[in-house]
PDB file of C-alpha atoms in Angstrom:
ATOM      1  CA  MET A   3     125.087  77.347 100.591  1.00  0.00           C
ATOM      2  CA  HIS A   4     125.764  74.802 103.140  1.00  0.00           C
ATOM      3  CA  PHE A   5     125.910  71.173 102.129  1.00  0.00           C
ATOM      4  CA  GLU A   6     125.366  68.203 103.977  1.00  0.00           C
ATOM      5  CA  TYR A   7     127.298  64.540 103.990  1.00  0.00           C
ATOM      6  CA  CYS A   8     127.342  61.299 105.396  1.00  0.00           C
ATOM      7  CA  VAL A   9     130.489  59.983 105.236  1.00  0.00           C
ATOM      8  CA  TYR A  10     131.271  56.048 106.052  1.00  0.00           C
ATOM      9  CA  PHE A  11     135.240  55.227 107.305  1.00  0.00           C
ATOM     10  CA  HIS A  12     135.439  51.527 107.189  1.00  0.00           C
ATOM     11  CA  PHE A  13     138.481  50.221 108.799  1.00  0.00           C
ATOM     12  CA  ALA A  14     139.776  45.978 109.042  1.00  0.00           C
ATOM     13  CA  VAL A  15     143.103  45.040 110.552  1.00  0.00           C
ATOM     14  CA  ILE A  16     143.560  41.374 108.603  1.00  0.00           C
ATOM     15  CA  GLN A  17     147.027  41.253 109.226  1.00  0.00           C
ATOM     16  CA  LEU A  18     148.690  40.769 112.945  1.00  0.00           C
ATOM     17  CA  VAL A  19     151.639  42.723 113.552  1.00  0.00           C
ATOM     18  CA  PRO A  20     153.178  41.029 117.306  1.00  0.00           C
ATOM     19  CA  GLY A  21     153.603  43.829 119.525  1.00  0.00           C
ATOM     20  CA  GLN A  22     152.440  46.686 117.308  1.00  0.00           C
ATOM     21  CA  ARG A  23     149.925  49.222 118.124  1.00  0.00           C
ATOM     22  CA  ARG A  24     148.028  51.239 115.060  1.00  0.00           C
ATOM     23  CA  ILE A  25     146.502  54.067 116.487  1.00  0.00           C
ATOM     24  CA  ILE A  26     144.404  57.007 114.144  1.00  0.00           C
ATOM     25  CA  ASN A  27     142.973  60.115 114.162  1.00  0.00           C
ATOM     26  CA  ILE A  28     140.659  61.401 111.766  1.00  0.00           C
ATOM     27  CA  THR A  29     140.138  65.148 110.681  1.00  0.00           C
ATOM     28  CA  VAL A  30     137.452  66.256 108.513  1.00  0.00           C
ATOM     29  CA  ASN A  31     137.961  69.596 106.584  1.00  0.00           C
ATOM     30  CA  GLY A  32     140.590  70.280 109.533  1.00  0.00           C
ATOM     31  CA  GLU A  33     138.647  69.639 112.462  1.00  0.00           C
ATOM     32  CA  SER A  34     139.049  66.359 114.828  1.00  0.00           C
ATOM     33  CA  ILE A  35     135.307  64.088 114.216  1.00  0.00           C
ATOM     34  CA  LEU A  36     137.015  61.509 117.219  1.00  0.00           C
ATOM     35  CA  SER A  37     136.947  62.584 120.941  1.00  0.00           C
ATOM     36  CA  LYS A  38     140.060  60.636 121.293  1.00  0.00           C
ATOM     37  CA  PRO A  39     142.456  58.146 118.871  1.00  0.00           C
ATOM     38  CA  ILE A  40     141.072  55.053 117.642  1.00  0.00           C
ATOM     39  CA  THR A  41     142.949  52.008 118.103  1.00  0.00           C
ATOM     40  CA  LEU A  42     142.449  49.312 115.238  1.00  0.00           C
ATOM     41  CA  GLU A  43     142.345  45.899 116.435  1.00  0.00           C
ATOM     42  CA  TYR A  44     142.971  42.709 114.850  1.00  0.00           C
ATOM     43  CA  LEU A  45     140.168  40.811 112.814  1.00  0.00           C
ATOM     44  CA  LYS A  46     137.762  43.380 114.631  1.00  0.00           C
ATOM     45  CA  PRO A  47     136.359  45.672 111.751  1.00  0.00           C
ATOM     46  CA  LEU A  48     135.322  48.981 112.191  1.00  0.00           C
ATOM     47  CA  THR A  49     133.190  51.750 110.663  1.00  0.00           C
ATOM     48  CA  ILE A  50     132.618  55.235 111.521  1.00  0.00           C
ATOM     49  CA  SER A  51     130.314  58.081 110.398  1.00  0.00           C
ATOM     50  CA  PRO A  52     129.884  61.386 110.944  1.00  0.00           C
ATOM     51  CA  ASN A  53     127.510  63.775 109.412  1.00  0.00           C
ATOM     52  CA  ILE A  54     129.066  66.884 108.175  1.00  0.00           C
ATOM     53  CA  THR A  55     127.256  70.036 106.889  1.00  0.00           C
ATOM     54  CA  THR A  56     129.951  72.169 104.840  1.00  0.00           C
ATOM     55  CA  ARG A  57     130.184  75.190 102.139  1.00  0.00           C
ATOM     56  CA  GLY A  58     132.223  73.058  99.910  1.00  0.00           C
ATOM     57  CA  ASN A  59     134.072  70.117  99.173  1.00  0.00           C
ATOM     58  CA  VAL A  60     135.119  67.580 101.914  1.00  0.00           C
ATOM     59  CA  LYS A  61     138.475  66.499 102.631  1.00  0.00           C
ATOM     60  CA  PHE A  62     139.668  64.379 105.097  1.00  0.00           C
ATOM     61  CA  ASN A  63     142.886  62.648 106.560  1.00  0.00           C
ATOM     62  CA  ILE A  64     143.599  59.852 108.453  1.00  0.00           C
ATOM     63  CA  THR A  65     147.175  60.164 110.501  1.00  0.00           C
ATOM     64  CA  PRO A  66     148.953  58.346 113.226  1.00  0.00           C
ATOM     65  CA  ALA A  67     148.284  59.293 116.768  1.00  0.00           C
ATOM     66  CA  VAL A  68     150.622  59.580 119.315  1.00  0.00           C
ATOM     67  CA  GLY A  69     151.915  55.944 120.420  1.00  0.00           C
ATOM     68  CA  SER A  70     151.186  54.599 117.251  1.00  0.00           C
ATOM     69  CA  ASP A  71     153.698  51.902 116.157  1.00  0.00           C
ATOM     70  CA  LEU A  72     152.050  51.437 112.327  1.00  0.00           C
ATOM     71  CA  LEU A  73     151.133  54.114 109.735  1.00  0.00           C
ATOM     72  CA  PRO A  74     147.355  54.478 109.441  1.00  0.00           C
ATOM     73  CA  ILE A  75     145.335  52.132 106.990  1.00  0.00           C
ATOM     74  CA  LEU A  76     141.527  53.066 105.628  1.00  0.00           C
ATOM     75  CA  ASN A  77     139.817  50.182 103.823  1.00  0.00           C
ATOM     76  CA  ALA A  78     137.207  51.864 102.226  1.00  0.00           C
ATOM     77  CA  PHE A  79     135.148  54.916 102.257  1.00  0.00           C
ATOM     78  CA  GLU A  80     131.553  56.160 101.268  1.00  0.00           C
ATOM     79  CA  ILE A  81     130.326  59.994 100.540  1.00  0.00           C
ATOM     80  CA  TYR A  82     127.015  60.487 100.655  1.00  0.00           C
ATOM     81  CA  LYS A  83     125.244  64.238 100.098  1.00  0.00           C
ATOM     82  CA  PHE A  84     121.774  64.619 101.075  1.00  0.00           C
ATOM     83  CA  ILE A  85     119.388  66.605  98.626  1.00  0.00           C
ATOM     84  CA  PRO A  86     116.760  68.203  99.959  1.00  0.00           C
ATOM     85  CA  GLN A  87     113.261  67.053  98.698  1.00  0.00           C
ATOM     86  CA  PRO A  88     110.928  69.597  97.268  1.00  0.00           C
ATOM     87  CA  TYR A  89     107.948  68.056  97.772  1.00  0.00           C
ATOM     88  CA  LEU A  90     106.707  66.632 101.050  1.00  0.00           C
ATOM     89  CA  PRO A  91     106.724  62.843 101.849  1.00  0.00           C
ATOM     90  CA  THR A  92     103.976  60.469 101.237  1.00  0.00           C
ATOM     91  CA  ASP A  93     101.390  61.208 103.806  1.00  0.00           C
ATOM     92  CA  THR A  94     101.489  58.961 106.893  1.00  0.00           C
ATOM     93  CA  GLY A  95      98.225  57.256 106.793  1.00  0.00           C
ATOM     94  CA  ASP A  96      98.509  56.328 103.201  1.00  0.00           C
ATOM     95  CA  ASP A  97     102.170  55.321 103.479  1.00  0.00           C
ATOM     96  CA  ASP A  98     101.004  52.403 106.504  1.00  0.00           C
ATOM     97  CA  ALA A  99      98.169  51.292 104.370  1.00  0.00           C
ATOM     98  CA  ILE A 100      99.835  50.914 100.973  1.00  0.00           C
ATOM     99  CA  LEU A 101     102.672  49.003 102.902  1.00  0.00           C
ATOM    100  CA  GLU A 102     100.281  47.062 104.448  1.00  0.00           C
ATOM    101  CA  ILE A 103      98.695  46.080 101.417  1.00  0.00           C
ATOM    102  CA  ARG A 104     102.226  45.417 100.218  1.00  0.00           C
ATOM    103  CA  ASP A 105     102.923  42.852 102.784  1.00  0.00           C
ATOM    104  CA  THR A 106      99.656  41.313 103.064  1.00  0.00           C
ATOM    105  CA  TYR A 107      99.827  40.299  99.245  1.00  0.00           C
ATOM    106  CA  GLY A 108     103.142  39.299  99.199  1.00  0.00           C
ATOM    107  CA  ILE A 109     103.904  42.005  96.144  1.00  0.00           C
ATOM    108  CA  SER A 110     107.720  41.918  95.914  1.00  0.00           C
ATOM    109  CA  ARG A 111     108.651  44.249  93.384  1.00  0.00           C
ATOM    110  CA  ILE A 112     112.026  45.899  93.552  1.00  0.00           C
ATOM    111  CA  ASP A 113     110.494  49.095  93.246  1.00  0.00           C
ATOM    112  CA  TRP A 114     107.531  48.822  95.458  1.00  0.00           C
ATOM    113  CA  GLN A 115     110.481  50.428  98.372  1.00  0.00           C
ATOM    114  CA  GLY A 116     111.048  53.609  99.858  1.00  0.00           C
ATOM    115  CA  ASP A 117     108.169  56.456  99.625  1.00  0.00           C
ATOM    116  CA  PRO A 118     105.505  55.445  97.340  1.00  0.00           C
ATOM    117  CA  CYS A 119     105.177  58.911  96.132  1.00  0.00           C
ATOM    118  CA  LEU A 120     108.549  60.478  95.451  1.00  0.00           C
ATOM    119  CA  PRO A 121     110.525  61.175  93.472  1.00  0.00           C
ATOM    120  CA  ARG A 122     107.918  61.778  91.118  1.00  0.00           C
ATOM    121  CA  PHE A 123     109.978  59.898  88.595  1.00  0.00           C
ATOM    122  CA  LEU A 124     109.948  56.884  90.930  1.00  0.00           C
ATOM    123  CA  VAL A 125     106.569  56.309  92.020  1.00  0.00           C
ATOM    124  CA  TRP A 126     105.672  52.793  93.154  1.00  0.00           C
ATOM    125  CA  ASN A 127     104.568  50.670  89.504  1.00  0.00           C
ATOM    126  CA  GLY A 128     100.658  50.902  89.589  1.00  0.00           C
ATOM    127  CA  LEU A 129     100.288  53.777  91.704  1.00  0.00           C
ATOM    128  CA  ASN A 130      99.277  57.640  90.718  1.00  0.00           C
ATOM    129  CA  CYS A 131      99.653  59.979  93.460  1.00  0.00           C
ATOM    130  CA  ARG A 132      98.441  63.921  93.767  1.00  0.00           C
ATOM    131  CA  ASN A 133     101.347  66.015  95.438  1.00  0.00           C
ATOM    132  CA  ASP A 134     100.125  69.358  96.547  1.00  0.00           C
ATOM    133  CA  ILE A 135     100.434  69.827 100.591  1.00  0.00           C
ATOM    134  CA  GLY A 136     101.437  66.053 100.834  1.00  0.00           C
ATOM    135  CA  ALA A 137     101.811  63.498  98.316  1.00  0.00           C
ATOM    136  CA  ARG A 138      98.437  61.310  98.522  1.00  0.00           C
ATOM    137  CA  ILE A 139      98.030  58.316  96.787  1.00  0.00           C
ATOM    138  CA  ILE A 140      94.769  58.310  94.483  1.00  0.00           C
ATOM    139  CA  SER A 141      95.174  55.523  91.899  1.00  0.00           C
ATOM    140  CA  VAL A 142      96.190  52.029  92.890  1.00  0.00           C
ATOM    141  CA  ARG A 143      96.210  49.487  89.672  1.00  0.00           C
ATOM    142  CA  VAL A 144      97.545  45.915  90.289  1.00  0.00           C
ATOM    143  CA  LEU A 145      96.605  43.732  87.302  1.00  0.00           C
ATOM    144  CA  SER A 146      97.494  39.855  87.000  1.00  0.00           C
ATOM    145  CA  TRP A 147      98.703  40.240  83.404  1.00  0.00           C
ATOM    146  CA  ASP A 148     101.440  42.436  84.243  1.00  0.00           C
ATOM    147  CA  PRO A 149     104.021  39.968  84.472  1.00  0.00           C
ATOM    148  CA  SER A 150     106.000  41.877  87.120  1.00  0.00           C
ATOM    149  CA  TYR A 151     103.072  40.888  89.178  1.00  0.00           C
ATOM    150  CA  ASN A 152     102.044  37.732  90.986  1.00  0.00           C
ATOM    151  CA  LYS A 153      98.092  37.360  91.075  1.00  0.00           C
ATOM    152  CA  LEU A 154      96.800  38.384  94.228  1.00  0.00           C
ATOM    153  CA  THR A 155      94.845  35.971  96.146  1.00  0.00           C
ATOM    154  CA  GLY A 156      92.765  35.864  99.626  1.00  0.00           C
ATOM    155  CA  GLU A 157      90.209  38.669  99.931  1.00  0.00           C
ATOM    156  CA  ILE A 158      90.067  42.299  99.583  1.00  0.00           C
ATOM    157  CA  SER A 159      92.262  44.013 102.229  1.00  0.00           C
ATOM    158  CA  SER A 160      90.459  46.584 104.405  1.00  0.00           C
ATOM    159  CA  SER A 161      93.936  48.606 104.200  1.00  0.00           C
ATOM    160  CA  PHE A 162      92.524  50.073 100.773  1.00  0.00           C
ATOM    161  CA  SER A 163      89.659  51.772 102.500  1.00  0.00           C
ATOM    162  CA  ARG A 164      92.655  53.576 104.460  1.00  0.00           C
ATOM    163  CA  LEU A 165      93.757  55.442 101.359  1.00  0.00           C
ATOM    164  CA  SER A 166      91.426  58.247 102.308  1.00  0.00           C
ATOM    165  CA  GLU A 167      91.935  60.269  99.174  1.00  0.00           C
ATOM    166  CA  LEU A 168      91.557  56.994  96.408  1.00  0.00           C
ATOM    167  CA  GLU A 169      90.070  58.108  93.419  1.00  0.00           C
ATOM    168  CA  SER A 170      90.423  54.639  91.455  1.00  0.00           C
ATOM    169  CA  LEU A 171      90.936  51.105  92.347  1.00  0.00           C
ATOM    170  CA  ASP A 172      91.651  48.316  89.707  1.00  0.00           C
ATOM    171  CA  LEU A 173      92.382  44.569  90.785  1.00  0.00           C
ATOM    172  CA  SER A 174      90.655  43.163  87.924  1.00  0.00           C
ATOM    173  CA  PHE A 175      91.918  39.432  86.724  1.00  0.00           C
ATOM    174  CA  ASN A 176      93.262  38.317  90.055  1.00  0.00           C
ATOM    175  CA  ASP A 177      92.323  35.460  92.349  1.00  0.00           C
ATOM    176  CA  LEU A 178      90.476  37.699  95.055  1.00  0.00           C
ATOM    177  CA  THR A 179      87.837  36.353  96.914  1.00  0.00           C
ATOM    178  CA  GLY A 180      85.271  36.892  99.623  1.00  0.00           C
ATOM    179  CA  PRO A 181      82.977  39.791 100.219  1.00  0.00           C
ATOM    180  CA  VAL A 182      83.470  43.474  99.058  1.00  0.00           C
ATOM    181  CA  PRO A 183      84.423  45.100 102.106  1.00  0.00           C
ATOM    182  CA  GLU A 184      81.854  48.250 102.899  1.00  0.00           C
ATOM    183  CA  SER A 185      84.595  50.034 104.083  1.00  0.00           C
ATOM    184  CA  LEU A 186      85.023  51.144 100.615  1.00  0.00           C
ATOM    185  CA  ALA A 187      81.749  52.728 100.254  1.00  0.00           C
ATOM    186  CA  GLN A 188      83.212  54.897 102.584  1.00  0.00           C
ATOM    187  CA  LEU A 189      85.752  56.759 100.022  1.00  0.00           C
ATOM    188  CA  GLN A 190      84.693  59.620  99.110  1.00  0.00           C
ATOM    189  CA  SER A 191      86.466  60.218  96.250  1.00  0.00           C
ATOM    190  CA  LEU A 192      86.403  56.576  94.917  1.00  0.00           C
ATOM    191  CA  ARG A 193      84.950  57.268  91.078  1.00  0.00           C
ATOM    192  CA  ILE A 194      86.530  53.467  89.249  1.00  0.00           C
ATOM    193  CA  LEU A 195      86.288  50.734  91.375  1.00  0.00           C
ATOM    194  CA  ASN A 196      87.069  47.343  88.973  1.00  0.00           C
ATOM    195  CA  LEU A 197      87.107  43.878  90.433  1.00  0.00           C
ATOM    196  CA  ILE A 198      86.098  42.108  87.192  1.00  0.00           C
ATOM    197  CA  GLY A 199      87.543  38.753  87.074  1.00  0.00           C
ATOM    198  CA  ASN A 200      88.181  37.824  90.373  1.00  0.00           C
ATOM    199  CA  LYS A 201      85.945  35.526  92.745  1.00  0.00           C
ATOM    200  CA  ILE A 202      84.040  37.322  94.967  1.00  0.00           C
ATOM    201  CA  GLN A 203      81.416  36.442  96.611  1.00  0.00           C
ATOM    202  CA  GLY A 204      78.440  37.585  99.212  1.00  0.00           C
ATOM    203  CA  PRO A 205      76.955  40.712  98.872  1.00  0.00           C
ATOM    204  CA  VAL A 206      77.560  44.511  97.671  1.00  0.00           C
ATOM    205  CA  SER A 207      77.357  47.013  99.689  1.00  0.00           C
ATOM    206  CA  ASN A 208      73.889  48.933  99.022  1.00  0.00           C
ATOM    207  CA  LEU A 209      75.975  52.313  98.867  1.00  0.00           C
ATOM    208  CA  LEU A 210      78.259  50.830  96.259  1.00  0.00           C
ATOM    209  CA  ILE A 211      75.034  50.383  94.520  1.00  0.00           C
ATOM    210  CA  GLU A 212      73.540  53.757  94.769  1.00  0.00           C
ATOM    211  CA  LYS A 213      76.573  55.072  93.774  1.00  0.00           C
ATOM    212  CA  SER A 214      77.033  53.295  90.657  1.00  0.00           C
ATOM    213  CA  LYS A 215      73.424  53.900  89.623  1.00  0.00           C
ATOM    214  CA  ASN A 216      73.432  57.667  90.274  1.00  0.00           C
ATOM    215  CA  GLY A 217      76.727  57.822  87.897  1.00  0.00           C
ATOM    216  CA  SER A 218      79.276  59.033  90.742  1.00  0.00           C
ATOM    217  CA  LEU A 219      80.768  55.514  90.947  1.00  0.00           C
ATOM    218  CA  ILE A 220      81.995  53.081  87.805  1.00  0.00           C
ATOM    219  CA  LEU A 221      81.481  49.723  89.131  1.00  0.00           C
ATOM    220  CA  ASN A 222      82.536  46.400  87.744  1.00  0.00           C
TER     221      ASN A 222
END
């Protein structure tokens, strides 16, 4: 099995040696990763980052090139292994929508970064996802009494309506104002809509009321 790695080599010459040049070659697993030797310059940091595909270990050598007066240096290096994911990433539409929601309300939780639904053990707090053909967000729950959130303020974002597979939306006990977006009524899978404890104003969509009456939607 072949593995893919991303390697970063960091160089910084912080001591000036007048009249002396430091020229280097870099090889990884016996093959040069440079089209030509590199001259390291005083107070000019340099990072080199090759992508490497190999079957086993990664072995690198940094050697002085022809014409170098000084031995090579290496200030730091990083090696990252690409780990293939068994699941497809979150649907692009869902991903864009939840990012807009995050930015609209200024949600700054540290775990609201990266893919919202993957890996499965790092799903964004307050979200539930379904993973079949591709990850879809099916539940959003942002509650004011969770100390990791500030209260949501302003109107209910229309971006919630773009989560087309959404089954449950719980925004209870925040400081949301304005009307309930009519577009929420177009979410075919929505079964729970909890907006209790907010300052919602204006009429509620007749379609939402109808769904509540026929039992297909729990509306609070």
